[in-house]
mmCIF file of C-alpha atoms and ligand atoms in Angstrom:
data_model
loop_
_atom_site.group_PDB
_atom_site.id
_atom_site.type_symbol
_atom_site.label_atom_id
_atom_site.label_comp_id
_atom_site.label_asym_id
_atom_site.label_seq_id
_atom_site.Cartn_x
_atom_site.Cartn_y
_atom_site.Cartn_z
ATOM 1 C CA MET A 1 11.743 -21.010 -18.517
ATOM 2 C CA THR A 2 14.746 -20.580 -16.315
ATOM 3 C CA ALA A 3 15.577 -17.518 -14.201
ATOM 4 C CA THR A 4 18.158 -15.109 -15.516
ATOM 5 C CA ALA A 5 21.412 -14.970 -13.569
ATOM 6 C CA GLY A 6 20.939 -13.027 -10.373
ATOM 7 C CA GLY A 7 17.245 -12.271 -11.083
ATOM 8 C CA SER A 8 14.031 -14.089 -10.389
ATOM 9 C CA VAL A 9 11.662 -15.217 -13.115
ATOM 10 C CA PRO A 10 9.745 -12.232 -14.469
ATOM 11 C CA MET A 11 5.988 -12.177 -13.935
ATOM 12 C CA ILE A 12 5.441 -11.680 -17.666
ATOM 13 C CA ARG A 13 7.752 -12.355 -20.462
ATOM 14 C CA ALA A 14 6.624 -11.874 -24.038
ATOM 15 C CA GLU A 15 8.872 -12.957 -26.840
ATOM 16 C CA ARG A 16 7.875 -11.795 -30.377
ATOM 17 C CA VAL A 17 4.198 -12.548 -29.750
ATOM 18 C CA CYS A 18 2.128 -12.642 -32.897
ATOM 19 C CA LYS A 19 -1.617 -12.825 -33.312
ATOM 20 C CA SER A 20 -3.794 -12.493 -36.394
ATOM 21 C CA PHE A 21 -7.512 -12.500 -36.902
ATOM 22 C CA GLY A 22 -7.906 -13.953 -40.401
ATOM 23 C CA ALA A 23 -5.850 -11.717 -42.616
ATOM 24 C CA LEU A 24 -5.568 -8.987 -40.024
ATOM 25 C CA ARG A 25 -2.226 -9.037 -38.218
ATOM 26 C CA VAL A 26 -2.945 -7.499 -34.792
ATOM 27 C CA LEU A 27 0.210 -8.404 -32.917
ATOM 28 C CA ALA A 28 3.295 -8.449 -35.078
ATOM 29 C CA GLY A 29 5.964 -9.517 -32.600
ATOM 30 C CA VAL A 30 5.451 -7.976 -29.228
ATOM 31 C CA SER A 31 8.349 -8.426 -26.823
ATOM 32 C CA LEU A 32 8.397 -7.103 -23.262
ATOM 33 C CA GLU A 33 9.033 -8.099 -19.706
ATOM 34 C CA VAL A 34 7.317 -7.243 -16.485
ATOM 35 C CA ALA A 35 9.131 -7.943 -13.258
ATOM 36 C CA ARG A 36 7.375 -9.065 -10.079
ATOM 37 C CA GLY A 37 5.743 -6.100 -8.341
ATOM 38 C CA GLU A 38 6.175 -3.893 -11.324
ATOM 39 C CA VAL A 39 3.511 -1.778 -12.978
ATOM 40 C CA LEU A 40 3.493 -1.479 -16.772
ATOM 41 C CA CYS A 41 1.261 1.049 -18.478
ATOM 42 C CA LEU A 42 0.409 0.310 -22.082
ATOM 43 C CA ILE A 43 -0.697 3.079 -24.374
ATOM 44 C CA GLY A 44 -1.323 3.310 -28.099
ATOM 45 C CA PRO A 45 -3.882 4.276 -30.706
ATOM 46 C CA SER A 46 -7.225 2.489 -30.892
ATOM 47 C CA GLY A 47 -6.828 -0.770 -32.804
ATOM 48 C CA SER A 48 -3.100 -1.081 -32.109
ATOM 49 C CA GLY A 49 -3.592 -4.430 -30.359
ATOM 50 C CA LYS A 50 -3.514 -3.445 -26.647
ATOM 51 C CA SER A 51 -6.680 -5.400 -25.652
ATOM 52 C CA THR A 52 -5.616 -8.374 -27.774
ATOM 53 C CA PHE A 53 -2.272 -8.441 -26.023
ATOM 54 C CA LEU A 54 -3.913 -8.442 -22.570
ATOM 55 C CA ARG A 55 -6.270 -11.178 -23.702
ATOM 56 C CA CYS A 56 -3.278 -13.237 -24.862
ATOM 57 C CA ILE A 57 -1.664 -12.864 -21.429
ATOM 58 C CA ASN A 58 -4.902 -14.101 -19.958
ATOM 59 C CA HIS A 59 -5.195 -16.801 -22.583
ATOM 60 C CA LEU A 60 -8.470 -15.583 -23.729
ATOM 61 C CA GLU A 61 -6.804 -15.508 -27.131
ATOM 62 C CA GLN A 62 -4.379 -18.077 -28.478
ATOM 63 C CA VAL A 63 -1.016 -16.717 -29.577
ATOM 64 C CA ASP A 64 -0.077 -17.733 -33.170
ATOM 65 C CA ALA A 65 3.667 -17.416 -32.825
ATOM 66 C CA GLY A 66 6.228 -16.343 -30.329
ATOM 67 C CA ARG A 67 6.283 -17.197 -26.604
ATOM 68 C CA LEU A 68 4.358 -15.766 -23.687
ATOM 69 C CA TYR A 69 5.227 -16.758 -20.146
ATOM 70 C CA VAL A 70 3.426 -15.824 -16.966
ATOM 71 C CA ASP A 71 5.402 -16.502 -13.771
ATOM 72 C CA GLY A 72 7.673 -18.841 -15.772
ATOM 73 C CA ASP A 73 4.855 -20.866 -17.228
ATOM 74 C CA LEU A 74 4.134 -20.922 -20.939
ATOM 75 C CA VAL A 75 0.639 -19.563 -21.349
ATOM 76 C CA GLY A 76 -1.816 -21.987 -22.917
ATOM 77 C CA TYR A 77 0.815 -24.533 -24.038
ATOM 78 C CA ARG A 78 3.118 -27.160 -22.675
ATOM 79 C CA GLN A 79 6.555 -27.504 -24.177
ATOM 80 C CA LYS A 80 8.068 -30.929 -24.791
ATOM 81 C CA GLY A 81 11.406 -30.679 -26.460
ATOM 82 C CA ASP A 82 10.887 -28.441 -29.433
ATOM 83 C CA LYS A 83 7.218 -29.060 -29.685
ATOM 84 C CA LEU A 84 4.325 -27.175 -28.160
ATOM 85 C CA TYR A 85 1.152 -28.865 -27.096
ATOM 86 C CA GLU A 86 -2.004 -26.956 -26.326
ATOM 87 C CA LEU A 87 -3.125 -27.142 -22.743
ATOM 88 C CA HIS A 88 -6.354 -28.967 -21.945
ATOM 89 C CA PRO A 89 -9.094 -26.334 -21.408
ATOM 90 C CA ARG A 90 -9.224 -27.324 -17.745
ATOM 91 C CA GLU A 91 -5.481 -26.550 -17.356
ATOM 92 C CA ALA A 92 -5.862 -23.317 -19.261
ATOM 93 C CA ALA A 93 -8.682 -22.183 -17.022
ATOM 94 C CA LYS A 94 -6.462 -23.005 -14.013
ATOM 95 C CA GLN A 95 -3.727 -20.704 -15.362
ATOM 96 C CA ARG A 96 -6.269 -17.953 -15.982
ATOM 97 C CA ARG A 97 -7.532 -18.181 -12.397
ATOM 98 C CA ASP A 98 -4.303 -16.634 -11.108
ATOM 99 C CA ILE A 99 -4.715 -13.552 -13.332
ATOM 100 C CA GLY A 100 -7.211 -10.880 -12.389
ATOM 101 C CA MET A 101 -8.764 -8.844 -15.157
ATOM 102 C CA VAL A 102 -10.622 -5.564 -15.006
ATOM 103 C CA PHE A 103 -12.448 -4.281 -18.015
ATOM 104 C CA GLN A 104 -13.756 -0.931 -19.169
ATOM 105 C CA HIS A 105 -17.254 -2.261 -18.603
ATOM 106 C CA PHE A 106 -17.398 -3.812 -15.152
ATOM 107 C CA ASN A 107 -19.811 -6.636 -16.026
ATOM 108 C CA LEU A 108 -21.042 -7.165 -12.462
ATOM 109 C CA PHE A 109 -23.986 -9.514 -12.082
ATOM 110 C CA PRO A 110 -26.958 -7.143 -11.938
ATOM 111 C CA HIS A 111 -29.086 -9.313 -9.678
ATOM 112 C CA ARG A 112 -26.365 -9.777 -7.033
ATOM 113 C CA THR A 113 -25.227 -7.358 -4.440
ATOM 114 C CA ALA A 114 -21.674 -5.978 -4.366
ATOM 115 C CA LEU A 115 -20.674 -8.585 -1.749
ATOM 116 C CA GLU A 116 -22.404 -11.420 -3.632
ATOM 117 C CA ASN A 117 -20.600 -10.473 -6.769
ATOM 118 C CA ILE A 118 -17.285 -10.746 -4.977
ATOM 119 C CA ILE A 119 -17.813 -14.102 -3.319
ATOM 120 C CA GLU A 120 -19.210 -15.846 -6.420
ATOM 121 C CA ALA A 121 -15.941 -17.011 -8.013
ATOM 122 C CA PRO A 122 -14.092 -17.929 -4.812
ATOM 123 C CA ILE A 123 -17.021 -20.173 -3.783
ATOM 124 C CA GLN A 124 -17.842 -21.633 -7.178
ATOM 125 C CA VAL A 125 -14.346 -21.957 -8.614
ATOM 126 C CA LYS A 126 -12.042 -22.243 -5.647
ATOM 127 C CA LYS A 127 -14.505 -23.950 -3.364
ATOM 128 C CA VAL A 128 -13.830 -21.478 -0.507
ATOM 129 C CA PRO A 129 -16.337 -21.985 2.341
ATOM 130 C CA LYS A 130 -19.067 -19.336 2.250
ATOM 131 C CA ALA A 131 -18.299 -17.836 5.687
ATOM 132 C CA LYS A 132 -14.675 -17.445 4.763
ATOM 133 C CA ALA A 133 -15.541 -15.927 1.359
ATOM 134 C CA LEU A 134 -17.926 -13.463 3.030
ATOM 135 C CA GLU A 135 -15.264 -12.378 5.526
ATOM 136 C CA ARG A 136 -12.678 -11.883 2.796
ATOM 137 C CA GLY A 137 -15.247 -10.137 0.558
ATOM 138 C CA ARG A 138 -16.011 -7.625 3.292
ATOM 139 C CA GLU A 139 -12.301 -7.028 3.826
ATOM 140 C CA LEU A 140 -11.860 -6.389 0.116
ATOM 141 C CA LEU A 141 -14.802 -4.036 0.038
ATOM 142 C CA ARG A 142 -13.130 -2.076 2.864
ATOM 143 C CA ARG A 143 -9.937 -2.015 0.902
ATOM 144 C CA VAL A 144 -11.619 -0.405 -2.087
ATOM 145 C CA GLY A 145 -13.526 2.047 0.121
ATOM 146 C CA MET A 146 -16.902 0.269 -0.401
ATOM 147 C CA ALA A 147 -17.511 -1.269 3.020
ATOM 148 C CA ASP A 148 -20.837 0.524 3.378
ATOM 149 C CA LYS A 149 -22.121 -0.713 -0.012
ATOM 150 C CA ALA A 150 -21.867 -4.442 0.572
ATOM 151 C CA ASP A 151 -25.561 -4.925 0.135
ATOM 152 C CA ALA A 152 -26.095 -2.543 -2.794
ATOM 153 C CA TYR A 153 -26.991 -3.771 -6.234
ATOM 154 C CA PRO A 154 -24.849 -2.589 -9.201
ATOM 155 C CA ALA A 155 -27.660 -0.351 -10.469
ATOM 156 C CA GLN A 156 -27.559 1.528 -7.124
ATOM 157 C CA LEU A 157 -23.862 2.271 -7.550
ATOM 158 C CA SER A 158 -22.041 4.859 -9.629
ATOM 159 C CA GLY A 159 -19.716 3.737 -12.381
ATOM 160 C CA GLY A 160 -16.704 4.487 -10.156
ATOM 161 C CA GLN A 161 -18.207 2.410 -7.325
ATOM 162 C CA GLN A 162 -19.035 -0.431 -9.660
ATOM 163 C CA GLN A 163 -15.476 -0.430 -11.009
ATOM 164 C CA ARG A 164 -14.112 -0.568 -7.465
ATOM 165 C CA VAL A 165 -16.364 -3.589 -6.733
ATOM 166 C CA ALA A 166 -15.067 -5.169 -9.964
ATOM 167 C CA ILE A 167 -11.523 -4.692 -8.726
ATOM 168 C CA ALA A 168 -12.408 -6.267 -5.376
ATOM 169 C CA ARG A 169 -14.017 -9.144 -7.238
ATOM 170 C CA ALA A 170 -10.792 -9.768 -9.232
ATOM 171 C CA LEU A 171 -8.731 -9.572 -5.959
ATOM 172 C CA ALA A 172 -10.965 -12.113 -4.303
ATOM 173 C CA MET A 173 -9.300 -14.828 -6.402
ATOM 174 C CA ASP A 174 -5.912 -13.865 -4.968
ATOM 175 C CA PRO A 175 -4.383 -13.173 -8.380
ATOM 176 C CA LYS A 176 -0.616 -12.912 -8.755
ATOM 177 C CA LEU A 177 -1.060 -10.517 -11.590
ATOM 178 C CA MET A 178 -3.752 -7.921 -12.463
ATOM 179 C CA LEU A 179 -4.649 -6.758 -15.934
ATOM 180 C CA PHE A 180 -6.588 -3.607 -16.464
ATOM 181 C CA ASP A 181 -8.071 -2.695 -19.881
ATOM 182 C CA GLU A 182 -9.004 1.027 -19.903
ATOM 183 C CA PRO A 183 -10.608 0.734 -16.414
ATOM 184 C CA THR A 184 -11.569 4.391 -16.317
ATOM 185 C CA SER A 185 -12.385 5.282 -19.855
ATOM 186 C CA ALA A 186 -16.128 4.624 -19.465
ATOM 187 C CA LEU A 187 -16.434 6.753 -16.350
ATOM 188 C CA ASP A 188 -17.603 10.276 -15.900
ATOM 189 C CA PRO A 189 -14.497 12.472 -15.313
ATOM 190 C CA GLU A 190 -15.239 13.061 -11.661
ATOM 191 C CA LEU A 191 -15.324 9.354 -10.901
ATOM 192 C CA VAL A 192 -11.936 8.538 -12.480
ATOM 193 C CA GLY A 193 -9.888 9.625 -9.466
ATOM 194 C CA GLU A 194 -11.463 7.208 -6.971
ATOM 195 C CA VAL A 195 -10.679 4.238 -9.203
ATOM 196 C CA LEU A 196 -7.128 5.345 -9.924
ATOM 197 C CA THR A 197 -6.589 5.816 -6.126
ATOM 198 C CA VAL A 198 -7.605 2.186 -5.550
ATOM 199 C CA MET A 199 -5.285 1.090 -8.327
ATOM 200 C CA ARG A 200 -2.411 3.167 -6.993
ATOM 201 C CA GLU A 201 -2.877 1.581 -3.481
ATOM 202 C CA LEU A 202 -2.852 -1.817 -5.149
ATOM 203 C CA ALA A 203 0.365 -0.948 -6.893
ATOM 204 C CA ASP A 204 1.881 0.298 -3.651
ATOM 205 C CA SER A 205 0.937 -3.028 -2.012
ATOM 206 C CA GLY A 206 3.258 -4.743 -4.480
ATOM 207 C CA MET A 207 0.789 -6.147 -6.960
ATOM 208 C CA THR A 208 2.126 -6.787 -10.500
ATOM 209 C CA MET A 209 0.010 -4.807 -12.889
ATOM 210 C CA VAL A 210 -0.416 -4.215 -16.603
ATOM 211 C CA VAL A 211 -2.639 -1.252 -17.229
ATOM 212 C CA VAL A 212 -3.961 -0.087 -20.558
ATOM 213 C CA THR A 213 -4.799 3.524 -19.885
ATOM 214 C CA HIS A 214 -4.592 7.002 -21.274
ATOM 215 C CA GLU A 215 -4.457 8.581 -17.869
ATOM 216 C CA MET A 216 -0.945 9.955 -18.225
ATOM 217 C CA GLY A 217 -0.824 11.349 -14.700
ATOM 218 C CA PHE A 218 -1.365 7.823 -13.355
ATOM 219 C CA ALA A 219 1.212 6.394 -15.750
ATOM 220 C CA ARG A 220 3.741 9.007 -14.731
ATOM 221 C CA GLU A 221 3.250 8.609 -11.014
ATOM 222 C CA VAL A 222 2.580 4.882 -10.701
ATOM 223 C CA ALA A 223 4.127 2.997 -13.623
ATOM 224 C CA ASP A 224 7.649 1.613 -13.676
ATOM 225 C CA GLN A 225 7.477 1.114 -17.435
ATOM 226 C CA LEU A 226 5.531 2.914 -20.102
ATOM 227 C CA VAL A 227 5.097 1.049 -23.328
ATOM 228 C CA PHE A 228 3.823 2.630 -26.528
ATOM 229 C CA MET A 229 2.364 0.169 -28.977
ATOM 230 C CA ASP A 230 1.364 0.913 -32.541
ATOM 231 C CA GLY A 231 0.653 -1.406 -35.454
ATOM 232 C CA GLY A 232 1.009 -4.466 -33.304
ATOM 233 C CA VAL A 233 4.565 -3.813 -32.084
ATOM 234 C CA VAL A 234 6.216 -2.003 -29.209
ATOM 235 C CA VAL A 235 7.391 1.229 -30.706
ATOM 236 C CA GLU A 236 9.003 2.629 -27.594
ATOM 237 C CA SER A 237 9.260 1.848 -23.930
ATOM 238 C CA GLY A 238 11.000 3.102 -20.823
ATOM 239 C CA PRO A 239 10.520 4.915 -17.576
ATOM 240 C CA PRO A 240 7.310 6.947 -17.952
ATOM 241 C CA ARG A 241 8.867 10.298 -17.168
ATOM 242 C CA GLU A 242 11.463 9.767 -19.903
ATOM 243 C CA VAL A 243 9.066 8.522 -22.555
ATOM 244 C CA LEU A 244 6.606 11.333 -21.791
ATOM 245 C CA ALA A 245 9.171 14.121 -21.616
ATOM 246 C CA GLU A 246 11.421 12.991 -24.419
ATOM 247 C CA PRO A 247 9.828 10.432 -26.722
ATOM 248 C CA LYS A 248 12.487 9.160 -29.148
ATOM 249 C CA GLN A 249 10.238 7.827 -31.938
ATOM 250 C CA GLU A 250 8.252 10.071 -34.227
ATOM 251 C CA ARG A 251 5.112 7.957 -33.863
ATOM 252 C CA THR A 252 5.291 8.265 -30.103
ATOM 253 C CA LYS A 253 5.625 12.044 -30.335
ATOM 254 C CA VAL A 254 2.669 12.339 -32.631
ATOM 255 C CA PHE A 255 0.540 10.087 -30.380
ATOM 256 C CA LEU A 256 1.426 11.959 -27.250
ATOM 257 C CA SER A 257 0.926 15.350 -28.720
ATOM 258 C CA ARG A 258 -2.597 14.373 -29.651
ATOM 259 C CA LEU A 259 -3.264 13.040 -26.217
ATOM 260 C CA LEU A 260 -2.038 15.893 -24.042
HETATM 261 N N1 ADP B 1 -11.982 -11.436 -32.048
HETATM 262 C C1 ADP B 1 -11.653 -10.619 -33.031
HETATM 263 N N2 ADP B 1 -11.865 -10.935 -34.316
HETATM 264 C C2 ADP B 1 -11.521 -10.140 -35.313
HETATM 265 N N3 ADP B 1 -10.864 -8.968 -35.147
HETATM 266 C C3 ADP B 1 -10.529 -8.620 -33.928
HETATM 267 C C4 ADP B 1 -10.922 -9.393 -32.771
HETATM 268 N N4 ADP B 1 -10.483 -8.723 -31.688
HETATM 269 C C5 ADP B 1 -9.813 -7.659 -32.099
HETATM 270 N N5 ADP B 1 -9.883 -7.546 -33.470
HETATM 271 C C6 ADP B 1 -9.286 -6.429 -34.254
HETATM 272 O O1 ADP B 1 -7.911 -6.352 -33.877
HETATM 273 C C7 ADP B 1 -7.437 -5.021 -33.869
HETATM 274 C C8 ADP B 1 -6.865 -4.676 -32.569
HETATM 275 O O2 ADP B 1 -7.856 -4.620 -31.641
HETATM 276 P P1 ADP B 1 -7.641 -4.358 -30.087
HETATM 277 O O3 ADP B 1 -6.592 -5.395 -29.559
HETATM 278 O O4 ADP B 1 -8.917 -4.351 -29.459
HETATM 279 O O5 ADP B 1 -6.917 -2.928 -30.130
HETATM 280 P P2 ADP B 1 -6.876 -1.807 -28.981
HETATM 281 O O6 ADP B 1 -7.226 -2.440 -27.706
HETATM 282 O O7 ADP B 1 -5.472 -1.327 -29.032
HETATM 283 O O8 ADP B 1 -7.863 -0.745 -29.427
HETATM 284 C C9 ADP B 1 -8.681 -4.170 -34.299
HETATM 285 O O9 ADP B 1 -8.635 -3.919 -35.702
HETATM 286 C C10 ADP B 1 -9.837 -5.122 -33.950
HETATM 287 O O10 ADP B 1 -11.001 -4.789 -34.743
HETATM 288 MG MG1 MG B 2 -8.747 -1.972 -26.329
#
């Protein structure tokens, strides 16, 4: 993919991305673009394809049709002339390595401490020397406000603390892009703020982020783009303040009115 005149290559470019599971059409032509350093918040009813779209970006799901580029590279395929060839699993894994993902359920290793959880992938996958991984791990724990919990096991941490460790774990791979799939929706309400604060700081540091969330305060304050998806397509998108204050589409209005 070539850069557009005057601009750099976007971090994400989705062109009419389609994905079905059997007869169920989950993504029916999703097009959007995320510039470098931009934060996109994705909202939409349950089942509208938000998680599937994130998983396609991360190549945990194969796109059926359309094109998806991350940092200029076609996700999961190599293009030769008009033909697409699936990437070797090894190459696909390499692409995925540059993309951090944070899920609703943090999935930390229960028998490893916070710090051990963070250094696992850098050591195993990137072959970072242990001393270096430990140093970086501690730095990341500081960054997410968890410096004093390096030796705690997940069961000894609150949900908010576990999610902050999960964010640090994703950052330990030095991703160029971070995907968040409802990172606060499993948390008790009083723990949501501490996770959103870490995410906001990450956004301020210039990280490119796609965040599926229904935290509209976060979307309003932090996102550059708010995208409303329904039925596997982008129904409406724009600056969050505009979309939230004056949604143009009826479906967006109905969705937001139920949410607020
Ligand atoms: N691996 C899968 N196999 C079959 N159906 C799936 C799979 N993953 C998701 N779906 C279905 O796709 C639809 C969209 O799911 P999802 O992307 O998780 O939506 P959202 O995140 O917006 O709630 C749902 O109907 C879901 O049941
Ligand atoms: Mg989902």
